[in-house]
Amino acid sequence: MIKILANDGIDPIGKKMLEDAGFFVETNNIPQDELPIRLKEFDAITVRSATKVRKALIDACPNLKLIGRGGVGVDNIDVEYAKSKGIGVYNTPASSSLSVAELVFAQLFTGVRFLHDSNRKMPVDGGTKFNDLKKAYAKGVELRGKTLGIVGFGRIGREVAKIAIGVGMNVIAYDLFPFNPEVEVVLGTGGTKVNVTVKTSTLDEIIKTADFITLHTPFIDKALIGAQELAQMKKGVQLINISRGGLIDELALIEALDSGQVSYAALDVFDNEPTPRQEILSHPRISLTPHIGAATNEAQERIGVELASLIIGHFNK
């Protein structure tokens, strides 16, 4: 019997699919430092973002035949090394795109109406300084008609664009690789479909002209947005990073927020997960979530089903 360690969990539907196909699935988490010994009991491991499957772990477990990542990025897996050892590596890039895109817009609406700060202040001062707070948060803006720059136009970037078009935003997009600028927007529940073409831009154009910038690129060795890029942005720009920690230089971001060059930032990912720096956690112009971009019930079900299907297909070749 094939034994699978779902070390960061798996949706119950995906687990049942695997068990119905004759696999044993263990969902109790094994700490990272115990994996070199304990993983030898299993033929496959599935992870999300917490567990890391690096070269040393792969070498310690010659029995390993498959690594599955429930999500988009595979930054926590030494993919090429695993493949060189004949290990199958799979991820689920399509399953969580909509959930991440919706969180982008939750944060955009939060920023333009100061919800992150209002929700901090109202419980403390709402009973005694109501009118002061009303005045402080009275200069919100609308998203309609503003320019959203999407850096990285893969599956998630395209879903972000669809929502932005529906909101009435002007969308400009950049990617390292050529892409189809046409997106299909589905209107309501009736299934009416409209094809819309977004403007293809350079990264420099997005940095200099966008009112809002959202990042959706893979991990890179250095920050994509540093002090130089922040200085070139429109004054009062708002930044969203629900992609990878390290894409924005956090210390440079704090300086830009303090100076007013950046009016608001929303971060779901951080340099030092799971211990983000305190300056980020306490900054009044940053809205924070704990790496939950794909954490919706619907996305986790889709991820579980897709991952289970990939595993079953791999072992039934």
CSV table of C-alpha atoms in Angstrom, one decimal:
chain,number,residue,atom,x,y,z
A,1,MET,CA,0.0,0.0,0.0
A,2,ILE,CA,1.3,3.5,-0.9
A,3,LYS,CA,1.6,5.6,2.2
A,4,ILE,CA,1.2,9.4,1.9
A,5,LEU,CA,2.1,12.0,4.5
A,6,ALA,CA,-0.1,15.0,4.1
A,7,ASN,CA,2.2,17.0,6.5
A,8,ASP,CA,0.4,20.3,6.2
A,9,GLY,CA,-3.1,18.8,5.9
A,10,ILE,CA,-5.4,18.0,3.0
A,11,ASP,CA,-9.0,18.7,2.4
A,12,PRO,CA,-11.3,15.8,3.6
A,13,ILE,CA,-12.6,15.2,0.0
A,14,GLY,CA,-9.1,14.9,-1.3
A,15,LYS,CA,-8.2,12.5,1.5
A,16,LYS,CA,-11.2,10.4,0.8
A,17,MET,CA,-10.3,10.2,-2.9
A,18,LEU,CA,-6.9,8.9,-2.0
A,19,GLU,CA,-8.2,6.4,0.5
A,20,ASP,CA,-10.9,5.2,-2.0
A,21,ALA,CA,-8.1,4.6,-4.5
A,22,GLY,CA,-6.3,2.4,-2.0
A,23,PHE,CA,-3.7,4.8,-0.5
A,24,PHE,CA,-3.0,5.3,3.2
A,25,VAL,CA,-3.0,8.9,4.2
A,26,GLU,CA,-1.5,10.3,7.4
A,27,THR,CA,-2.5,13.9,8.3
A,28,ASN,CA,-0.8,14.3,11.6
A,29,ASN,CA,2.0,16.9,11.3
A,30,ILE,CA,5.5,15.7,11.8
A,31,PRO,CA,7.9,18.6,12.9
A,32,GLN,CA,10.5,19.6,10.3
A,33,ASP,CA,13.4,18.4,12.4
A,34,GLU,CA,11.9,14.9,12.7
A,35,LEU,CA,11.1,14.4,9.0
A,36,PRO,CA,14.5,12.9,8.0
A,37,ILE,CA,13.7,9.9,10.2
A,38,ARG,CA,9.9,9.7,10.1
A,39,LEU,CA,9.5,10.4,6.3
A,40,LYS,CA,11.2,7.1,5.6
A,41,GLU,CA,7.9,5.4,6.6
A,42,PHE,CA,6.2,7.0,3.6
A,43,ASP,CA,6.3,6.9,-0.2
A,44,ALA,CA,5.0,10.4,-0.8
A,45,ILE,CA,4.6,13.7,1.0
A,46,THR,CA,2.3,16.6,0.4
A,47,VAL,CA,3.0,20.1,1.8
A,48,ARG,CA,1.6,23.6,1.7
A,49,SER,CA,3.9,26.5,2.6
A,50,ALA,CA,5.1,25.4,6.1
A,51,THR,CA,7.0,22.2,5.4
A,52,LYS,CA,10.2,22.4,3.4
A,53,VAL,CA,11.5,19.6,1.2
A,54,ARG,CA,15.1,20.4,0.6
A,55,LYS,CA,18.1,18.4,-0.8
A,56,ALA,CA,19.1,17.1,2.6
A,57,LEU,CA,15.6,15.7,3.4
A,58,ILE,CA,15.4,14.2,-0.1
A,59,ASP,CA,18.8,12.5,0.4
A,60,ALA,CA,17.7,11.2,3.8
A,61,CYS,CA,14.6,9.5,2.3
A,62,PRO,CA,15.6,7.4,-0.7
A,63,ASN,CA,12.2,5.8,-0.5
A,64,LEU,CA,10.4,9.0,-1.5
A,65,LYS,CA,8.6,8.8,-4.9
A,66,LEU,CA,6.4,11.9,-4.9
A,67,ILE,CA,6.3,15.4,-3.5
A,68,GLY,CA,3.0,17.3,-3.8
A,69,ARG,CA,2.5,21.0,-3.1
A,70,GLY,CA,-1.0,22.1,-2.3
A,71,GLY,CA,-0.8,25.6,-3.9
A,72,VAL,CA,0.9,27.6,-6.5
A,73,GLY,CA,4.6,28.2,-5.6
A,74,VAL,CA,7.1,25.5,-5.0
A,75,ASP,CA,9.7,27.7,-3.3
A,76,ASN,CA,9.8,25.4,-0.3
A,77,ILE,CA,10.8,22.4,-2.5
A,78,ASP,CA,14.1,21.7,-4.3
A,79,VAL,CA,12.2,20.8,-7.4
A,80,GLU,CA,15.0,20.2,-9.9
A,81,TYR,CA,17.0,18.1,-7.4
A,82,ALA,CA,14.0,16.0,-6.6
A,83,LYS,CA,13.3,15.4,-10.3
A,84,SER,CA,16.9,14.4,-10.8
A,85,LYS,CA,16.4,11.7,-8.3
A,86,GLY,CA,13.3,10.4,-10.2
A,87,ILE,CA,10.8,11.9,-7.7
A,88,GLY,CA,7.6,13.2,-9.1
A,89,VAL,CA,6.9,16.9,-8.1
A,90,TYR,CA,3.4,18.3,-8.5
A,91,ASN,CA,1.6,21.5,-7.5
A,92,THR,CA,-1.9,22.9,-7.9
A,93,PRO,CA,-1.5,26.3,-9.6
A,94,ALA,CA,-5.1,26.8,-10.7
A,95,SER,CA,-7.0,25.9,-7.7
A,96,SER,CA,-6.5,28.9,-5.4
A,97,SER,CA,-6.2,31.7,-8.0
A,98,LEU,CA,-9.7,33.2,-7.4
A,99,SER,CA,-9.3,33.1,-3.6
A,100,VAL,CA,-6.0,35.0,-3.8
A,101,ALA,CA,-7.5,37.5,-6.2
A,102,GLU,CA,-10.5,38.1,-3.9
A,103,LEU,CA,-8.1,38.8,-1.0
A,104,VAL,CA,-6.3,41.4,-3.2
A,105,PHE,CA,-9.6,43.2,-3.5
A,106,ALA,CA,-10.5,42.8,0.1
A,107,GLN,CA,-7.2,44.7,0.8
A,108,LEU,CA,-7.7,47.3,-1.9
A,109,PHE,CA,-11.2,48.2,-0.5
A,110,THR,CA,-9.7,48.2,3.0
A,111,GLY,CA,-7.0,50.6,1.9
A,112,VAL,CA,-9.1,53.2,0.1
A,113,ARG,CA,-11.6,53.4,3.0
A,114,PHE,CA,-9.1,53.1,5.9
A,115,LEU,CA,-10.8,50.0,7.3
A,116,HIS,CA,-7.6,48.5,8.7
A,117,ASP,CA,-7.0,51.6,10.9
A,118,SER,CA,-10.6,52.2,11.6
A,119,ASN,CA,-11.1,48.7,13.0
A,120,ARG,CA,-8.1,49.3,15.3
A,121,LYS,CA,-9.3,52.7,16.6
A,122,MET,CA,-13.1,52.3,16.8
A,123,PRO,CA,-13.0,49.8,19.7
A,124,VAL,CA,-10.7,52.1,21.7
A,125,ASP,CA,-11.9,55.6,20.8
A,126,GLY,CA,-15.3,55.1,19.1
A,127,GLY,CA,-17.3,55.8,22.2
A,128,THR,CA,-15.5,59.0,23.1
A,129,LYS,CA,-14.0,60.4,19.9
A,130,PHE,CA,-16.6,59.4,17.3
A,131,ASN,CA,-16.7,62.7,15.4
A,132,ASP,CA,-12.9,62.9,15.4
A,133,LEU,CA,-12.6,59.5,13.8
A,134,LYS,CA,-15.4,60.3,11.4
A,135,LYS,CA,-13.3,63.3,10.2
A,136,ALA,CA,-10.1,61.3,10.1
A,137,TYR,CA,-11.5,58.7,7.8
A,138,ALA,CA,-13.6,61.0,5.6
A,139,LYS,CA,-11.2,61.2,2.7
A,140,GLY,CA,-11.6,57.8,1.1
A,141,VAL,CA,-11.4,57.3,-2.6
A,142,GLU,CA,-13.1,55.1,-5.1
A,143,LEU,CA,-11.4,52.3,-7.1
A,144,ARG,CA,-13.4,53.0,-10.2
A,145,GLY,CA,-11.4,54.9,-12.8
A,146,LYS,CA,-8.1,54.3,-11.0
A,147,THR,CA,-5.2,52.5,-12.6
A,148,LEU,CA,-4.2,49.1,-11.2
A,149,GLY,CA,-0.8,47.8,-12.2
A,150,ILE,CA,-0.5,44.0,-12.0
A,151,VAL,CA,3.1,42.7,-11.8
A,152,GLY,CA,3.0,39.1,-12.9
A,153,PHE,CA,0.1,38.1,-15.3
A,154,GLY,CA,-0.2,34.4,-14.6
A,155,ARG,CA,-3.3,32.6,-13.3
A,156,ILE,CA,-3.7,34.8,-10.3
A,157,GLY,CA,-2.8,38.1,-12.1
A,158,ARG,CA,-5.5,37.3,-14.7
A,159,GLU,CA,-8.1,36.6,-11.9
A,160,VAL,CA,-7.2,40.0,-10.3
A,161,ALA,CA,-7.6,41.7,-13.7
A,162,LYS,CA,-11.1,40.2,-14.1
A,163,ILE,CA,-12.3,41.6,-10.8
A,164,ALA,CA,-10.6,45.0,-11.5
A,165,ILE,CA,-12.4,45.2,-14.9
A,166,GLY,CA,-15.7,44.5,-13.1
A,167,VAL,CA,-15.0,47.2,-10.6
A,168,GLY,CA,-14.3,49.7,-13.4
A,169,MET,CA,-10.5,50.0,-13.0
A,170,ASN,CA,-8.0,50.7,-15.7
A,171,VAL,CA,-5.7,47.6,-15.8
A,172,ILE,CA,-2.1,47.6,-17.0
A,173,ALA,CA,-0.1,44.3,-16.7
A,174,TYR,CA,3.5,43.2,-16.9
A,175,ASP,CA,5.1,39.8,-17.0
A,176,LEU,CA,8.6,38.5,-17.7
A,177,PHE,CA,7.2,36.3,-20.4
A,178,PRO,CA,4.8,37.1,-23.3
A,179,PHE,CA,1.2,36.7,-22.4
A,180,ASN,CA,-2.3,36.9,-23.9
A,181,PRO,CA,-3.7,40.3,-22.8
A,182,GLU,CA,-7.3,39.2,-23.3
A,183,VAL,CA,-9.3,37.9,-20.3
A,184,GLU,CA,-12.7,36.5,-20.2
A,185,VAL,CA,-15.0,38.1,-17.7
A,186,VAL,CA,-18.1,36.2,-16.6
A,187,LEU,CA,-21.0,38.5,-15.6
A,188,GLY,CA,-23.2,37.3,-12.8
A,189,THR,CA,-24.6,33.8,-12.5
A,190,GLY,CA,-26.2,33.8,-15.9
A,191,GLY,CA,-22.9,32.9,-17.6
A,192,THR,CA,-22.7,35.9,-19.9
A,193,LYS,CA,-19.1,36.2,-21.0
A,194,VAL,CA,-17.2,39.3,-22.2
A,195,ASN,CA,-13.7,39.3,-23.6
A,196,VAL,CA,-11.6,42.3,-22.5
A,197,THR,CA,-8.1,43.2,-23.5
A,198,VAL,CA,-5.9,44.7,-20.8
A,199,LYS,CA,-3.0,47.0,-21.6
A,200,THR,CA,0.5,45.4,-21.8
A,201,SER,CA,3.0,47.5,-19.9
A,202,THR,CA,6.6,47.5,-18.8
A,203,LEU,CA,7.5,47.2,-15.2
A,204,ASP,CA,8.9,50.7,-15.3
A,205,GLU,CA,5.6,52.1,-16.6
A,206,ILE,CA,3.6,50.3,-13.9
A,207,ILE,CA,6.0,51.7,-11.2
A,208,LYS,CA,5.7,55.2,-12.5
A,209,THR,CA,2.0,55.5,-13.4
A,210,ALA,CA,-0.2,53.0,-11.4
A,211,ASP,CA,-2.3,54.2,-8.5
A,212,PHE,CA,-2.3,50.7,-7.1
A,213,ILE,CA,0.3,48.0,-7.6
A,214,THR,CA,-0.3,44.3,-6.8
A,215,LEU,CA,2.5,41.7,-7.1
A,216,HIS,CA,2.1,38.1,-8.4
A,217,THR,CA,5.5,36.9,-9.3
A,218,PRO,CA,7.6,33.9,-8.1
A,219,PHE,CA,10.3,34.3,-5.5
A,220,ILE,CA,13.4,36.0,-6.6
A,221,ASP,CA,16.8,36.5,-4.9
A,222,LYS,CA,16.4,40.2,-4.3
A,223,ALA,CA,13.6,42.6,-3.7
A,224,LEU,CA,11.6,43.5,-6.9
A,225,ILE,CA,10.4,46.7,-5.2
A,226,GLY,CA,13.2,48.5,-3.3
A,227,ALA,CA,13.9,52.1,-2.3
A,228,GLN,CA,14.7,53.2,-5.9
A,229,GLU,CA,11.4,51.8,-7.3
A,230,LEU,CA,9.4,53.2,-4.4
A,231,ALA,CA,10.8,56.7,-5.0
A,232,GLN,CA,9.7,56.5,-8.7
A,233,MET,CA,6.1,55.7,-7.9
A,234,LYS,CA,3.2,58.1,-7.8
A,235,LYS,CA,3.0,59.8,-4.5
A,236,GLY,CA,0.3,58.1,-2.4
A,237,VAL,CA,0.5,54.8,-4.3
A,238,GLN,CA,-0.9,51.7,-2.6
A,239,LEU,CA,1.0,48.4,-2.7
A,240,ILE,CA,-0.4,44.9,-2.3
A,241,ASN,CA,1.8,41.8,-1.8
A,242,ILE,CA,-0.1,38.5,-1.5
A,243,SER,CA,2.5,36.6,-3.4
A,244,ARG,CA,6.0,36.0,-1.9
A,245,GLY,CA,7.8,37.5,1.1
A,246,GLY,CA,10.9,39.4,0.0
A,247,LEU,CA,9.4,40.9,-3.2
A,248,ILE,CA,9.2,44.2,-1.4
A,249,ASP,CA,12.2,45.6,0.7
A,250,GLU,CA,10.3,45.9,4.0
A,251,LEU,CA,12.6,48.5,5.5
A,252,ALA,CA,12.4,50.7,2.4
A,253,LEU,CA,8.6,50.2,2.5
A,254,ILE,CA,8.5,51.5,6.1
A,255,GLU,CA,10.4,54.6,5.1
A,256,ALA,CA,8.2,55.2,2.1
A,257,LEU,CA,5.1,54.8,4.3
A,258,ASP,CA,6.5,57.2,6.9
A,259,SER,CA,7.2,59.8,4.3
A,260,GLY,CA,3.8,59.5,2.6
A,261,GLN,CA,5.3,58.4,-0.7
A,262,VAL,CA,3.3,55.2,-0.2
A,263,SER,CA,-0.1,55.8,1.5
A,264,TYR,CA,-0.9,52.2,2.3
A,265,ALA,CA,0.4,48.7,2.0
A,266,ALA,CA,-1.2,45.3,2.4
A,267,LEU,CA,0.9,42.3,3.2
A,268,ASP,CA,0.0,38.6,3.4
A,269,VAL,CA,3.6,37.4,3.1
A,270,PHE,CA,6.7,38.5,4.9
A,271,ASP,CA,10.5,38.3,4.9
A,272,ASN,CA,10.7,36.5,8.2
A,273,GLU,CA,7.8,34.1,8.3
A,274,PRO,CA,6.6,33.0,10.7
A,275,THR,CA,8.1,35.8,12.7
A,276,PRO,CA,7.5,39.1,10.8
A,277,ARG,CA,9.5,42.1,12.0
A,278,GLN,CA,7.7,44.2,14.6
A,279,GLU,CA,8.0,47.4,12.6
A,280,ILE,CA,5.8,45.9,9.9
A,281,LEU,CA,3.3,44.4,12.4
A,282,SER,CA,2.8,47.7,14.3
A,283,HIS,CA,2.7,50.1,11.3
A,284,PRO,CA,-0.6,52.0,11.2
A,285,ARG,CA,-0.6,52.2,7.3
A,286,ILE,CA,-0.1,48.4,6.8
A,287,SER,CA,-3.0,46.0,6.6
A,288,LEU,CA,-1.9,42.5,7.7
A,289,THR,CA,-3.0,38.9,7.1
A,290,PRO,CA,-1.1,35.8,8.1
A,291,HIS,CA,-0.4,34.2,4.7
A,292,ILE,CA,-4.0,33.3,4.0
A,293,GLY,CA,-4.3,34.1,0.3
A,294,ALA,CA,-5.4,30.5,-0.6
A,295,ALA,CA,-7.2,29.8,2.7
A,296,THR,CA,-10.8,29.6,1.7
A,297,ASN,CA,-12.9,26.5,2.0
A,298,GLU,CA,-13.6,26.4,-1.7
A,299,ALA,CA,-9.9,26.7,-2.6
A,300,GLN,CA,-8.8,24.1,-0.2
A,301,GLU,CA,-11.4,21.7,-1.5
A,302,ARG,CA,-10.2,22.4,-5.1
A,303,ILE,CA,-6.6,22.0,-4.1
A,304,GLY,CA,-7.3,18.7,-2.3
A,305,VAL,CA,-9.2,17.2,-5.2
A,306,GLU,CA,-6.6,18.4,-7.8
A,307,LEU,CA,-3.7,17.1,-5.7
A,308,ALA,CA,-5.4,13.8,-5.0
A,309,SER,CA,-6.0,13.3,-8.8
A,310,LEU,CA,-2.4,14.1,-9.6
A,311,ILE,CA,-1.1,11.6,-7.0
A,312,ILE,CA,-3.5,8.8,-8.1
A,313,GLY,CA,-2.5,9.5,-11.7
A,314,HIS,CA,1.2,9.3,-10.8
A,315,PHE,CA,1.1,6.0,-9.0
A,316,ASN,CA,-1.3,4.4,-11.5
A,317,LYS,CA,0.9,5.1,-14.6
